[in-house]
mmCIF file of C-alpha atoms in Angstrom:
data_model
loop_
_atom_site.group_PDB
_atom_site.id
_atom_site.type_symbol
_atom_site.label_atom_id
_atom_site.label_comp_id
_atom_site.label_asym_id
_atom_site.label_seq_id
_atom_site.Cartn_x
_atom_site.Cartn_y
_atom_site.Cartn_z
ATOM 1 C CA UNK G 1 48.727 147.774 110.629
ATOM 2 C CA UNK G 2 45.855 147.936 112.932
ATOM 3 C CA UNK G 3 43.437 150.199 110.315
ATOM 4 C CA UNK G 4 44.897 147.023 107.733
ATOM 5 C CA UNK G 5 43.852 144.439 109.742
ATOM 6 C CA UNK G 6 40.570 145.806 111.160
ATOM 7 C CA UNK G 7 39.376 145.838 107.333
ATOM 8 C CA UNK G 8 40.491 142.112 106.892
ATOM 9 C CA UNK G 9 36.608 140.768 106.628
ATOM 10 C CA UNK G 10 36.607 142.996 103.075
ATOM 11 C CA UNK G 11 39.464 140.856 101.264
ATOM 12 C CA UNK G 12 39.014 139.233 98.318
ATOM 13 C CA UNK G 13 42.884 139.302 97.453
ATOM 14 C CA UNK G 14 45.695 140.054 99.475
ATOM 15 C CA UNK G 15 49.478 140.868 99.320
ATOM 16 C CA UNK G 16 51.047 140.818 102.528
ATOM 17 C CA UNK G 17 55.085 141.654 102.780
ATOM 18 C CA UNK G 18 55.929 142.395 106.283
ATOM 19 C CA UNK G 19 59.070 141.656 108.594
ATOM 20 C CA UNK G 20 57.690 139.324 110.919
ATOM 21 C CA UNK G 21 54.663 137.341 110.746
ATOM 22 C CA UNK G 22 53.913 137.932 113.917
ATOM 23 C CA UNK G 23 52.474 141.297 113.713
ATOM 24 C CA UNK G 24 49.556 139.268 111.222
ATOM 25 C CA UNK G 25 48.133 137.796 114.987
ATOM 26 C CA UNK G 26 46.717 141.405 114.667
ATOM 27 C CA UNK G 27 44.065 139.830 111.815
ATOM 28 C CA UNK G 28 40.542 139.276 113.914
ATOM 29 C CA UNK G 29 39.760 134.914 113.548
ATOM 30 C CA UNK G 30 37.156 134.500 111.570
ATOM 31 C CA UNK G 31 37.752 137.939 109.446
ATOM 32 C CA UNK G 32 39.030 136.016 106.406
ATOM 33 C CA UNK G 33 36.029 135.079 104.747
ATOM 34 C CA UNK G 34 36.395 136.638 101.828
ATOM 35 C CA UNK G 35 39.826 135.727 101.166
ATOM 36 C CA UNK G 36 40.370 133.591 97.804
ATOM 37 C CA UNK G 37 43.818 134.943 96.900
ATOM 38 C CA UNK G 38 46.708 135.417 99.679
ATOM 39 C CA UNK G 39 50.513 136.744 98.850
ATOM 40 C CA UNK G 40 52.716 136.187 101.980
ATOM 41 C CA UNK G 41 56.016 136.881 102.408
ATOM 42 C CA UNK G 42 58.106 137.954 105.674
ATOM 43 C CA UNK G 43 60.519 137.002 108.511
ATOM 44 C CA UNK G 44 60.118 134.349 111.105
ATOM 45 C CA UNK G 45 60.886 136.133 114.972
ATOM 46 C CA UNK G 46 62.865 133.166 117.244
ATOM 47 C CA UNK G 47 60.291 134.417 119.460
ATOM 48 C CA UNK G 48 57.157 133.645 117.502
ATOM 49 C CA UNK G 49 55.619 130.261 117.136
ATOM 50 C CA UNK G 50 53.970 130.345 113.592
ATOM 51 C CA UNK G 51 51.389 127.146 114.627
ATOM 52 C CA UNK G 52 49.503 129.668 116.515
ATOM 53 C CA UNK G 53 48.926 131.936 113.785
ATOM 54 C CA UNK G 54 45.558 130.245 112.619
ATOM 55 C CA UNK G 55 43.935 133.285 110.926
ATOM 56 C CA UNK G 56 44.749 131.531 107.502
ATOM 57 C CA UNK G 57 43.334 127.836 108.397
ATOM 58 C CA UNK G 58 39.808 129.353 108.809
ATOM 59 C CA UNK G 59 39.536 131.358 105.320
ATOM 60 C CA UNK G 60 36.740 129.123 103.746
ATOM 61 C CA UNK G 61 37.452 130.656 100.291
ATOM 62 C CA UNK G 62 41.223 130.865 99.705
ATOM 63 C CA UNK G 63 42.244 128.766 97.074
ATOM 64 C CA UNK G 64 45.109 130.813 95.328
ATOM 65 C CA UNK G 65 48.256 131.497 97.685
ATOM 66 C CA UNK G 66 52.038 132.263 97.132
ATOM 67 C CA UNK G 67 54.447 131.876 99.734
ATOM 68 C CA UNK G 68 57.484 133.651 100.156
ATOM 69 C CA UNK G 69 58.581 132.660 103.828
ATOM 70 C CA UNK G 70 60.881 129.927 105.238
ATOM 71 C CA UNK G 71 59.563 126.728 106.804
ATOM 72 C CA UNK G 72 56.132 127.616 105.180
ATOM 73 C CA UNK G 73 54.604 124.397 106.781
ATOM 74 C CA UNK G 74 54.946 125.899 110.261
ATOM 75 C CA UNK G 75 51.663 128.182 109.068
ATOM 76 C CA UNK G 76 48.580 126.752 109.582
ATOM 77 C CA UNK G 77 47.121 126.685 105.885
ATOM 78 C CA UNK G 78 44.225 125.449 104.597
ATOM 79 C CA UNK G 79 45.728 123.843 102.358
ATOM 80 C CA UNK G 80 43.402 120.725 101.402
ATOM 81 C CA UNK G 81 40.975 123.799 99.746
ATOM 82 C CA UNK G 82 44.107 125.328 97.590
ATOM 83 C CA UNK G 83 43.726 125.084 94.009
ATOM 84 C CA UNK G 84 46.826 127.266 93.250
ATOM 85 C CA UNK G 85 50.596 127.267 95.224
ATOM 86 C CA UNK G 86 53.486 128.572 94.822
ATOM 87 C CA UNK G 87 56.690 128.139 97.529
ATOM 88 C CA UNK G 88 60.094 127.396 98.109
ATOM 89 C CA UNK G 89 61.480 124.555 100.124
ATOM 90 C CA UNK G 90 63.337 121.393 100.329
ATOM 91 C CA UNK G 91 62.539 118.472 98.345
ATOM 92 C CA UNK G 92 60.796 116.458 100.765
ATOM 93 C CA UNK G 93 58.881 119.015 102.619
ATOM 94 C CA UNK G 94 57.568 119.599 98.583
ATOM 95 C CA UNK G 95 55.904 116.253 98.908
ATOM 96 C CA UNK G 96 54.714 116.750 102.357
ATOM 97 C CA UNK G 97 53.123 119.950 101.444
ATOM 98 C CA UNK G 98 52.067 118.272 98.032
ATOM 99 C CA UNK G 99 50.588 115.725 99.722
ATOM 100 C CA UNK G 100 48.277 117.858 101.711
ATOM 101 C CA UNK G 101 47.028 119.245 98.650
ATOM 102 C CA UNK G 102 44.607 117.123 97.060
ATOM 103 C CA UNK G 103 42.615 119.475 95.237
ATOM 104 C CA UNK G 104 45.560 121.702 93.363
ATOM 105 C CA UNK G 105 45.260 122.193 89.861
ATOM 106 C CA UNK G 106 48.345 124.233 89.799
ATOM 107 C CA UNK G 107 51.448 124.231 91.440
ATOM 108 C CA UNK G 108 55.057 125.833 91.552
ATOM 109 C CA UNK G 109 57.932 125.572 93.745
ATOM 110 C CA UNK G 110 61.747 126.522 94.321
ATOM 111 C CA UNK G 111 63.940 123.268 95.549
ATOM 112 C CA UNK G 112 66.916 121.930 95.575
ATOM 113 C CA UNK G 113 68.695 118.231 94.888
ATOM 114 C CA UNK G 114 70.869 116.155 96.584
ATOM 115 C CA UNK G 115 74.400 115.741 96.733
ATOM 116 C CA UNK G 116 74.047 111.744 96.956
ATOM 117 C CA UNK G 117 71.509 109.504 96.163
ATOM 118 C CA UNK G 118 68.943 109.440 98.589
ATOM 119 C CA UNK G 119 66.584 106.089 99.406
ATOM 120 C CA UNK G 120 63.313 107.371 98.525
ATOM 121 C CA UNK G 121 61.842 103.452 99.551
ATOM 122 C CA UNK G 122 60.336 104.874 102.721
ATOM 123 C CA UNK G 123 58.795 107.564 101.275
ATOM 124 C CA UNK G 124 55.237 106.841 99.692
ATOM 125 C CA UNK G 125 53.639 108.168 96.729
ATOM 126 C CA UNK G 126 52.419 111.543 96.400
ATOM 127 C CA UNK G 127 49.088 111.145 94.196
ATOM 128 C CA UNK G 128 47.465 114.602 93.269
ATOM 129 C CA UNK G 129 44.086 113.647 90.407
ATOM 130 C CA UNK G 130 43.657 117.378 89.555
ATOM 131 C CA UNK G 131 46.963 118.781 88.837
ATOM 132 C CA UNK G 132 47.599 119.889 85.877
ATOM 133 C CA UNK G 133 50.690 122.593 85.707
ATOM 134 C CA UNK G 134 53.518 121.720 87.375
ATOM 135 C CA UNK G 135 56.618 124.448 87.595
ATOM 136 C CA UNK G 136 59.848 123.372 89.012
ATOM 137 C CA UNK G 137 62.906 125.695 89.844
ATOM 138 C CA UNK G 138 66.215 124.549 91.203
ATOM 139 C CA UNK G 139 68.393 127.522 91.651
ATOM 140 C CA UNK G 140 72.043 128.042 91.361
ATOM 141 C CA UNK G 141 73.505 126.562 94.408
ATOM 142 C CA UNK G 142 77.252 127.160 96.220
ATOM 143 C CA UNK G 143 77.460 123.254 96.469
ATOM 144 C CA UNK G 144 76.827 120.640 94.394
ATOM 145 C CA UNK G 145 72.855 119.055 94.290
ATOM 146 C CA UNK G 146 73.752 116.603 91.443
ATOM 147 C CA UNK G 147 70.082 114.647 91.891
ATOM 148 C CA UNK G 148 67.020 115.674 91.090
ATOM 149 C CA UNK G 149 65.004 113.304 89.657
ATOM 150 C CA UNK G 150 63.971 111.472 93.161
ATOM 151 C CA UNK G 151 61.364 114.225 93.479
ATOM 152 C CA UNK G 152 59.577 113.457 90.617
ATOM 153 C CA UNK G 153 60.316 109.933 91.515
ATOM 154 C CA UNK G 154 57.525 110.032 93.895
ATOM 155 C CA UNK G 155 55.295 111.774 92.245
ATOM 156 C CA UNK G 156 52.138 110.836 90.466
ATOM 157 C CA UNK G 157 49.931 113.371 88.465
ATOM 158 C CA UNK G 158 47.585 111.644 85.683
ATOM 159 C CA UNK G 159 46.217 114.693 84.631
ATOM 160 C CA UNK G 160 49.842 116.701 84.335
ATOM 161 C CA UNK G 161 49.490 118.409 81.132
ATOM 162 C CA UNK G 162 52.411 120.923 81.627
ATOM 163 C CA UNK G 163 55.635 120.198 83.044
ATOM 164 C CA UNK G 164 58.076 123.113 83.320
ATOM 165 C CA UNK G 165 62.064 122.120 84.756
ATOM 166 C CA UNK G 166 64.495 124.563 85.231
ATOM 167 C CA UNK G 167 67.653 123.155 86.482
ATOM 168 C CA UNK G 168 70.076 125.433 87.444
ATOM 169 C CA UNK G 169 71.972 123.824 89.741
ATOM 170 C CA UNK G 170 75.336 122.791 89.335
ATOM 171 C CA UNK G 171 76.085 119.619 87.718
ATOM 172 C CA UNK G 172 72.358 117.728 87.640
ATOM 173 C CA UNK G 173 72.138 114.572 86.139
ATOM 174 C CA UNK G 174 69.108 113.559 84.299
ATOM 175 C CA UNK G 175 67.869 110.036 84.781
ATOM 176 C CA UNK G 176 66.520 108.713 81.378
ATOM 177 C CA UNK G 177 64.739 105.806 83.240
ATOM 178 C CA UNK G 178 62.836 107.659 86.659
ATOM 179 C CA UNK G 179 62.232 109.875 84.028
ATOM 180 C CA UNK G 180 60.243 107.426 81.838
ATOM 181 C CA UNK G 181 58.403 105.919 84.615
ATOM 182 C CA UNK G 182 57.375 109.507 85.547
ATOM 183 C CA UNK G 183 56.391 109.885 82.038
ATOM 184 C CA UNK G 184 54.108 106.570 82.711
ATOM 185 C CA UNK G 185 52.282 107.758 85.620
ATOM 186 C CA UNK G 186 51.541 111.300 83.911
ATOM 187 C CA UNK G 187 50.503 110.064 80.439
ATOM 188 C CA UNK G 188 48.595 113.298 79.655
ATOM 189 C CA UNK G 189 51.546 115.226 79.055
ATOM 190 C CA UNK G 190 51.016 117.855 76.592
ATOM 191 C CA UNK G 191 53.601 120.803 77.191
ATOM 192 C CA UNK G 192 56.963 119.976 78.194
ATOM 193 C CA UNK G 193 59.793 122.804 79.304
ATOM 194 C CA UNK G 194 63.613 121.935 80.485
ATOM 195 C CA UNK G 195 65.927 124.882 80.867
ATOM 196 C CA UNK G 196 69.122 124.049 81.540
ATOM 197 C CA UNK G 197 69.280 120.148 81.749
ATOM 198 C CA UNK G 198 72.464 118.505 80.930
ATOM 199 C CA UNK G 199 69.998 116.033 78.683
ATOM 200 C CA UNK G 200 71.372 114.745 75.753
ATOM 201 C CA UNK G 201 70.172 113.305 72.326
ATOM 202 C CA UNK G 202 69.348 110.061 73.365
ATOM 203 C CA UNK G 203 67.870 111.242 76.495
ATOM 204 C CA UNK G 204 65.319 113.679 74.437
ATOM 205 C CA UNK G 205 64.730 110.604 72.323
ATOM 206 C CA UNK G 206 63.361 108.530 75.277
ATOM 207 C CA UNK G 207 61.444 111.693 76.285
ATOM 208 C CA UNK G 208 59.885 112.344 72.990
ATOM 209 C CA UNK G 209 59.001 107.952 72.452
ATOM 210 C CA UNK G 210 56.994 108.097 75.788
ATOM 211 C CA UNK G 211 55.127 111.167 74.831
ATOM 212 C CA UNK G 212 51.529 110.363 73.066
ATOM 213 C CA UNK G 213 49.818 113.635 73.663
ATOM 214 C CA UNK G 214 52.878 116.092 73.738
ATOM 215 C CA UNK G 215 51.786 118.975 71.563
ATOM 216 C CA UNK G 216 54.554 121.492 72.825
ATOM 217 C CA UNK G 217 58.194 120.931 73.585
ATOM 218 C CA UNK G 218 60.785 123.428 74.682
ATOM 219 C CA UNK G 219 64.432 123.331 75.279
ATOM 220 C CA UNK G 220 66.632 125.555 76.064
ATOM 221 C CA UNK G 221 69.865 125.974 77.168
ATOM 222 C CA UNK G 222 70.855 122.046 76.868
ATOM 223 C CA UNK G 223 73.655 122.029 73.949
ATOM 224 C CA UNK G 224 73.443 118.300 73.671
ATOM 225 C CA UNK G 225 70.407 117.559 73.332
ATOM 226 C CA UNK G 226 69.403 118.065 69.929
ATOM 227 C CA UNK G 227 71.554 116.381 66.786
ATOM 228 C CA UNK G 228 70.532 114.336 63.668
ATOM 229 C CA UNK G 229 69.537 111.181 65.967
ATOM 230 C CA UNK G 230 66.514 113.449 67.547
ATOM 231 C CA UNK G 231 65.838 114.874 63.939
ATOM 232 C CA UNK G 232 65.823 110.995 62.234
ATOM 233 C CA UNK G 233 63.440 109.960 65.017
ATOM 234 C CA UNK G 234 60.979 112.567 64.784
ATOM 235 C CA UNK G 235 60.722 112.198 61.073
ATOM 236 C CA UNK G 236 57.569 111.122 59.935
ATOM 237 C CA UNK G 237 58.042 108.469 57.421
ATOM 238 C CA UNK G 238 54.528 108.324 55.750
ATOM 239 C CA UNK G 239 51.240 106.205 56.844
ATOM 240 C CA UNK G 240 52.665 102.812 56.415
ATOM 241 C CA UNK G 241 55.507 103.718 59.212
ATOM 242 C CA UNK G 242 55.353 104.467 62.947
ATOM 243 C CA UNK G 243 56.113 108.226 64.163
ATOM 244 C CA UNK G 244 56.877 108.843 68.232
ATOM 245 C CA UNK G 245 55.093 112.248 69.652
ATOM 246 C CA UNK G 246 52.179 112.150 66.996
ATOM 247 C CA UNK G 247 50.130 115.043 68.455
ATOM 248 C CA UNK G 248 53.355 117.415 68.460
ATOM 249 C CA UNK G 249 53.100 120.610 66.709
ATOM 250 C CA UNK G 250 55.403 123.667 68.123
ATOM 251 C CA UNK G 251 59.299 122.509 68.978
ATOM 252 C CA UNK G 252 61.138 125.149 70.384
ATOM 253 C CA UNK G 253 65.249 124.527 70.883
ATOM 254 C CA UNK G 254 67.393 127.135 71.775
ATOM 255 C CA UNK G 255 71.291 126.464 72.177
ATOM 256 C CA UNK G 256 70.132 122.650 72.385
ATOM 257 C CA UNK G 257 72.925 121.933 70.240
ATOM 258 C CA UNK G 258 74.505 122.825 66.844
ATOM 259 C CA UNK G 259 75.459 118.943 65.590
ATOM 260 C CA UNK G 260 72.862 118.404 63.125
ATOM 261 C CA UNK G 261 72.436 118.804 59.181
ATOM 262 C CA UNK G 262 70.208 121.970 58.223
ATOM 263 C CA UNK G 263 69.399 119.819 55.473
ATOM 264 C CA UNK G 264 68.166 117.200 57.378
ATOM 265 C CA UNK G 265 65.898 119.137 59.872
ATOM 266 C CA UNK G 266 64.231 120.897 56.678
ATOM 267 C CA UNK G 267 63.852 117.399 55.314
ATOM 268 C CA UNK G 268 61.865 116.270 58.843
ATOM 269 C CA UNK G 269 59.800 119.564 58.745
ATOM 270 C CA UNK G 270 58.494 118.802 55.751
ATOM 271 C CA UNK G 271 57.659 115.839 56.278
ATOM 272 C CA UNK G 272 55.387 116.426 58.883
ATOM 273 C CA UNK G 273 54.164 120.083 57.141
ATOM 274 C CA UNK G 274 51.293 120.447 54.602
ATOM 275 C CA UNK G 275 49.617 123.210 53.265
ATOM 276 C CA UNK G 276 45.878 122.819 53.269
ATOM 277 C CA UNK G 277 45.693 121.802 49.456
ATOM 278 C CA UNK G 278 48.094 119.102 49.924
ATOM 279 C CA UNK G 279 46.291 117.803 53.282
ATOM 280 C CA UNK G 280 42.996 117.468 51.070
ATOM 281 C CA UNK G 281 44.959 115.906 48.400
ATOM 282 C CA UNK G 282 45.968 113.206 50.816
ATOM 283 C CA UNK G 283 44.086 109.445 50.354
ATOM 284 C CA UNK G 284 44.100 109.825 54.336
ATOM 285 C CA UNK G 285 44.699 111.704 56.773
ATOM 286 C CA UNK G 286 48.417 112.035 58.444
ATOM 287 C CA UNK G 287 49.023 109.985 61.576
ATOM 288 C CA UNK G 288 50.588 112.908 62.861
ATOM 289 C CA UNK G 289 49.639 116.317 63.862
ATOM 290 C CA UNK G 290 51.106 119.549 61.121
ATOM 291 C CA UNK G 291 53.945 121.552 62.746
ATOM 292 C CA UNK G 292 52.393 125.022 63.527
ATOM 293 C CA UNK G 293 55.731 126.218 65.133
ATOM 294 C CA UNK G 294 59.697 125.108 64.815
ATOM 295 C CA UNK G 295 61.875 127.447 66.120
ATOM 296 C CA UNK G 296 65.886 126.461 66.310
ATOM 297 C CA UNK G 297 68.414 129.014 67.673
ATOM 298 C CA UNK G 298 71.397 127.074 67.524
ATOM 299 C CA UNK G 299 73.784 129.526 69.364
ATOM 300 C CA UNK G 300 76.011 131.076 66.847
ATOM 301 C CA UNK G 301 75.899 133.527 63.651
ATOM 302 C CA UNK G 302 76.831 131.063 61.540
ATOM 303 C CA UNK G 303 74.599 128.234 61.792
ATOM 304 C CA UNK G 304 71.744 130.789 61.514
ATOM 305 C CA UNK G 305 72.914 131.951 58.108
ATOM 306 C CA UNK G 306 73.780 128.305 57.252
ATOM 307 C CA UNK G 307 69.789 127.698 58.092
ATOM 308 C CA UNK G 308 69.027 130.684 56.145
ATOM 309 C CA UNK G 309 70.910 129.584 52.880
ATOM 310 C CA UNK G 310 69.148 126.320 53.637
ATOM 311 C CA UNK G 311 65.505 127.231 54.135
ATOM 312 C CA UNK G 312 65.679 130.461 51.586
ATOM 313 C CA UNK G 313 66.283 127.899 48.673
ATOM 314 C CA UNK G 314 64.749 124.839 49.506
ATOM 315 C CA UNK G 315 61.737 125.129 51.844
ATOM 316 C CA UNK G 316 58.318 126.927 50.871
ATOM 317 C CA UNK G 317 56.767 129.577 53.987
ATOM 318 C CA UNK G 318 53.324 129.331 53.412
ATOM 319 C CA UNK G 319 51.648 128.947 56.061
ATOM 320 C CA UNK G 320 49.691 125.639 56.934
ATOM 321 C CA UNK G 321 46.387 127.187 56.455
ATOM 322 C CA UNK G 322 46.866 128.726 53.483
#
């Protein structure tokens, strides 16, 4: 450790796994200068104070670092210089450390929910100009964390174009409404991931109405969530009539539900699906953007060769470009 540590002032990137942090006092102050990206993970000693390991706070370049250590807010970070984060902790120490982080562009974290409904009045709004990817994982729990949408309750990104949720806690709820308002204070949304959810039709309706600039969606995992309602809505009925989530072009659904009419969803893709003849044969241009991807995986063997039977005779795979 001390030949490691002695060559500290030549790190660009570094991965550092040990069993205590405390043997990283060993790094000389001032060493890390050429530190952008910094992997941490380790132990915490009952005899080790983390606030006086400093090293970090003084790296002038770091901007990239991944966390893998409890209480991660007892190390002295730089963290108003971080453009990139990943870590694990509870939901409000998230928007503590969120809220130190003015400049990220990218963040990820592991959290939990609540069992009850907390009063999030008191706590302010977390406001972060430059984000733009946002990954959030709640993992399987032993006891219930049914809320989860009072995180994102205080959260404001204006720039959020991707918004990953995987939700595999035990019996989550998904609120339609903090949702929406979320929705309103990121209006840039272009890529949108739940894994998991228990969100249902109506739910992915709302989702899909407040979404002007979603180009990507992706669900999987949420067997309610997609059924004729979400197929009707997303229909594009031609340039005299109004069509939610204009911009979107690749739909991904896996077990998101098998209560639909193959018919039906070929009828939708088509009607937002030209080939490039038919585009220029148009008197105007679509209001809405060509699919470039639909996937559906509906869960079983025989809605796939129900789709097949469907799609084989009716629907023509040329691609859009041709």
């Amino acid at each position: 450790m001390e030949v490691l540590c002695s060559a500290a002032h030549r790190w660009a990137e570094a991965a550092l796994h040990v069993p205590s942090i405390s043997c990283l006092m060993r790094i000389p102050k001032g060493s890390l200068t050429s530190l952008t990206t910094l992997e941490l993970s380790g132990g915490l000693n009952d005899h080790f104070d983390p606030a006086k390991l400093t090293v970090f706070s003084g790296a002038p370049n770091l901007h990239t670092l991944n966390l893998s250590i409890n209480y991660p807010t007892r190390i002295p970070m730089p963290w108003g210089q971080l453009t990139s984060l990943t870590f694990s902790e509870f939901p409000l120490t998230c928007l503590d450390i969120l809220r130190r982080c003015t400049r990220l562009v990218t963040a990820g974290f592991w959290t939990e929910g609540w069992e009850f409904l907390p009063d999030m009045s008191l706590i302010s709004m977390v406001t972060i100009a430059s984000l733009t990817s946002l990954s959030i994982t709640f993992p399987e729990t032993r006891y219930p964390c049914e809320h989860f949408m009072p995180l994102l309750s205080r959260l404001t990104l204006p720039e959020l174009k991707v918004l990953r949720l995987y939700l595999h806690q035990q019996d989550m709820t998904w609120d339609t409404v903090e949702f929406t308002r979320f929705q309103l204070r990121s209006p840039s949304l272009e890529e949108l991931t739940v894994d998991n959810s228990p969100l249902i039709s109506d739910a992915l309706i709302a989702v899909l109405r407040n979404s002007p600039s979603l180009v990507r969606l992706t669900v999987s995992n949420c067997p309610h969530s997609f059924d004729d309602n979400v197929i009707n809505t997303l229909r594009y009925p031609g340039e005299n009539g109004h069509c939610i989530a204009p911009k979107l072009k690749e739909i991904v659904l896996t077990q998101a539900g098998q209560n639909f009419d193959p018919e039906n969803l070929e009828e939708m893709i088509r009607s937002r699906w030209w080939t490039k003849d038919e585009l220029a044969a148009l008197p105007s241009p679509p209001a809405v953007a060509r699919w470039t991807k639909v996937s559906v995986y509906a869960g079983s063997e025989y809605s796939y060769r129900r789709f097949r039977r469907v799609f084989d005779a009716r629907f023509d795979y040329t691609h859009p470009s041709a």
